Amino acid sequence: MLIFIDTEFTDFKNAELISIALVPEDGRQEFYAELPVNLCKCSEFVLSTVVPQLGKVATAQCTRNELQGRLSLWLEQFAHHSPVTICFDFAGDWQLFCEVLKSDIPTWLGGRNINRHIDQVALKMFFIEYGLQDHHALNDAKANRHAYDRTADNTHV
């Protein structure tokens, strides 16, 4: 089973998680959460593009400790689908995911960079077709799920 992930974070130099989204390959049971943002640590890009998109999902706000519990609980529903692969298009997404779980990754779960298997035209068309803005973790995870070219990836589970 594949689960597509995306994160938003403060800056490339000292990345601190802002938001995280996971979308299973069937598109149901999405996970989305936001952490309080220290605006002083955000790059200009994040301040102008990411931050204005936050706060629109009422139940998304949580603390880091709450996030760990929520994410662990959400992941448990997929344990019987072993193996489960978290698909990311940027290694930083996997690193931030591991930080949230405090590197307590279940044995039935792994991660894999699928960046080369994202159809860039399908990705752009997804945002246009659904009228969504990119650089929002949930929108980007959905877009990656949509644009993942399974036929070009002969290593998929």
GROMACS .gro file of C-alpha atoms in nm:
model
  157
    1MET     CA    1   0.000   0.000   0.000
    2LEU     CA    2   0.116   0.351  -0.083
    3ILE     CA    3   0.057   0.666   0.121
    4PHE     CA    4   0.158   1.001  -0.027
    5ILE     CA    5   0.304   1.265   0.204
    6ASP     CA    6   0.383   1.631   0.187
    7THR     CA    7   0.501   1.880   0.447
    8GLU     CA    8   0.542   2.252   0.475
    9PHE     CA    9   0.823   2.388   0.687
   10THR     CA   10   0.984   2.714   0.794
   11ASP     CA   11   1.299   2.727   0.583
   12PHE     CA   12   1.537   2.497   0.395
   13LYS     CA   13   1.831   2.582   0.624
   14ASN     CA   14   1.668   2.500   0.958
   15ALA     CA   15   1.346   2.326   0.865
   16GLU     CA   16   1.081   2.320   1.135
   17LEU     CA   17   0.754   2.150   1.052
   18ILE     CA   18   0.453   2.372   0.991
   19SER     CA   19   0.206   2.126   0.841
   20ILE     CA   20   0.191   1.763   0.732
   21ALA     CA   21  -0.050   1.569   0.513
   22LEU     CA   22  -0.079   1.205   0.418
   23VAL     CA   23  -0.314   1.064   0.155
   24PRO     CA   24  -0.352   0.689   0.095
   25GLU     CA   25  -0.353   0.562  -0.261
   26ASP     CA   26  -0.733   0.515  -0.251
   27GLY     CA   27  -0.770   0.885  -0.162
   28ARG     CA   28  -0.977   0.822   0.151
   29GLN     CA   29  -0.888   0.871   0.520
   30GLU     CA   30  -0.667   1.176   0.465
   31PHE     CA   31  -0.450   1.307   0.747
   32TYR     CA   32  -0.373   1.676   0.786
   33ALA     CA   33  -0.230   1.870   1.079
   34GLU     CA   34  -0.077   2.210   1.146
   35LEU     CA   35   0.161   2.318   1.419
   36PRO     CA   36   0.194   2.669   1.567
   37VAL     CA   37   0.427   2.872   1.346
   38ASN     CA   38   0.718   3.084   1.466
   39LEU     CA   39   0.704   3.350   1.195
   40CYS     CA   40   1.056   3.472   1.280
   41LYS     CA   41   1.195   3.139   1.156
   42CYS     CA   42   1.007   3.143   0.824
   43SER     CA   43   1.163   3.233   0.493
   44GLU     CA   44   1.007   3.513   0.289
   45PHE     CA   45   0.862   3.252   0.054
   46VAL     CA   46   0.693   3.065   0.340
   47LEU     CA   47   0.559   3.390   0.486
   48SER     CA   48   0.408   3.496   0.153
   49THR     CA   49   0.293   3.159   0.015
   50VAL     CA   50   0.247   2.898   0.289
   51VAL     CA   51   0.138   3.093   0.597
   52PRO     CA   52  -0.166   3.258   0.430
   53GLN     CA   53  -0.305   2.910   0.354
   54LEU     CA   54  -0.294   2.794   0.716
   55GLY     CA   55  -0.580   2.794   0.965
   56LYS     CA   56  -0.854   2.698   0.719
   57VAL     CA   57  -0.909   2.347   0.859
   58ALA     CA   58  -1.054   2.391   1.207
   59THR     CA   59  -0.938   2.058   1.349
   60ALA     CA   60  -0.588   2.074   1.203
   61GLN     CA   61  -0.417   2.283   1.473
   62CYS     CA   62  -0.231   2.083   1.737
   63THR     CA   63   0.084   2.076   1.947
   64ARG     CA   64   0.388   1.868   1.853
   65ASN     CA   65   0.298   1.607   2.120
   66GLU     CA   66  -0.060   1.592   1.998
   67LEU     CA   67   0.068   1.554   1.642
   68GLN     CA   68   0.276   1.251   1.731
   69GLY     CA   69  -0.023   1.082   1.893
   70ARG     CA   70  -0.264   1.172   1.613
   71LEU     CA   71  -0.027   1.054   1.342
   72SER     CA   72   0.059   0.727   1.517
   73LEU     CA   73  -0.309   0.652   1.572
   74TRP     CA   74  -0.395   0.737   1.211
   75LEU     CA   75  -0.116   0.514   1.078
   76GLU     CA   76  -0.233   0.215   1.282
   77GLN     CA   77  -0.536   0.170   1.057
   78PHE     CA   78  -0.297   0.064   0.780
   79ALA     CA   79  -0.092  -0.191   0.977
   80HIS     CA   80  -0.282  -0.481   0.824
   81HIS     CA   81  -0.191  -0.355   0.473
   82SER     CA   82   0.176  -0.438   0.533
   83PRO     CA   83   0.401  -0.337   0.374
   84VAL     CA   84   0.307   0.030   0.366
   85THR     CA   85   0.525   0.277   0.178
   86ILE     CA   86   0.526   0.649   0.252
   87CYS     CA   87   0.588   0.813  -0.086
   88PHE     CA   88   0.762   1.150  -0.082
   89ASP     CA   89   0.897   1.379  -0.350
   90PHE     CA   90   1.148   1.555  -0.125
   91ALA     CA   91   1.373   1.380   0.129
   92GLY     CA   92   1.296   1.652   0.385
   93ASP     CA   93   0.936   1.530   0.398
   94TRP     CA   94   1.051   1.187   0.514
   95GLN     CA   95   1.291   1.341   0.766
   96LEU     CA   96   1.020   1.559   0.916
   97PHE     CA   97   0.780   1.262   0.926
   98CYS     CA   98   1.042   1.059   1.117
   99GLU     CA   99   1.096   1.351   1.358
  100VAL     CA  100   0.722   1.364   1.434
  101LEU     CA  101   0.726   0.994   1.519
  102LYS     CA  102   1.053   1.043   1.709
  103SER     CA  103   1.204   0.783   1.474
  104ASP     CA  104   0.967   0.520   1.618
  105ILE     CA  105   0.875   0.394   1.272
  106PRO     CA  106   0.661   0.078   1.267
  107THR     CA  107   0.837  -0.223   1.112
  108TRP     CA  108   0.562  -0.257   0.850
  109LEU     CA  109   0.620   0.098   0.723
  110GLY     CA  110   0.895   0.238   0.503
  111GLY     CA  111   0.963   0.543   0.291
  112ARG     CA  112   1.061   0.596  -0.070
  113ASN     CA  113   1.138   0.898  -0.285
  114ILE     CA  114   0.910   0.893  -0.590
  115ASN     CA  115   1.013   1.233  -0.726
  116ARG     CA  116   1.125   1.090  -1.062
  117HIS     CA  117   0.789   0.919  -1.101
  118ILE     CA  118   0.575   1.230  -1.064
  119ASP     CA  119   0.429   1.336  -1.398
  120GLN     CA  120   0.488   1.712  -1.388
  121VAL     CA  121   0.217   1.788  -1.644
  122ALA     CA  122  -0.041   1.584  -1.449
  123LEU     CA  123   0.073   1.762  -1.132
  124LYS     CA  124   0.016   2.109  -1.278
  125MET     CA  125  -0.316   2.002  -1.432
  126PHE     CA  126  -0.437   1.870  -1.096
  127PHE     CA  127  -0.406   2.214  -0.937
  128ILE     CA  128  -0.577   2.380  -1.234
  129GLU     CA  129  -0.857   2.123  -1.260
  130TYR     CA  130  -0.945   2.133  -0.890
  131GLY     CA  131  -0.874   2.505  -0.839
  132LEU     CA  132  -0.627   2.434  -0.559
  133GLN     CA  133  -0.317   2.627  -0.459
  134ASP     CA  134   0.015   2.448  -0.428
  135HIS     CA  135   0.245   2.475  -0.128
  136HIS     CA  136  -0.032   2.356   0.102
  137ALA     CA  137   0.062   2.014   0.241
  138LEU     CA  138  -0.277   1.851   0.183
  139ASN     CA  139  -0.314   1.988  -0.169
  140ASP     CA  140   0.040   1.881  -0.256
  141ALA     CA  141  -0.002   1.529  -0.115
  142LYS     CA  142  -0.324   1.488  -0.316
  143ALA     CA  143  -0.152   1.620  -0.626
  144ASN     CA  144   0.141   1.380  -0.586
  145ARG     CA  145  -0.103   1.090  -0.548
  146HIS     CA  146  -0.279   1.201  -0.865
  147ALA     CA  147   0.041   1.258  -1.067
  148TYR     CA  148   0.232   0.949  -0.954
  149ASP     CA  149   0.310   0.746  -1.264
  150ARG     CA  150   0.289   0.389  -1.139
  151THR     CA  151   0.369   0.251  -1.485
  152ALA     CA  152   0.705   0.431  -1.492
  153ASP     CA  153   0.795   0.306  -1.142
  154ASN     CA  154   0.880  -0.063  -1.160
  155THR     CA  155   0.981  -0.067  -0.791
  156HIS     CA  156   0.636   0.012  -0.647
  157VAL     CA  157   0.485  -0.218  -0.387
   0.00000   0.00000   0.00000
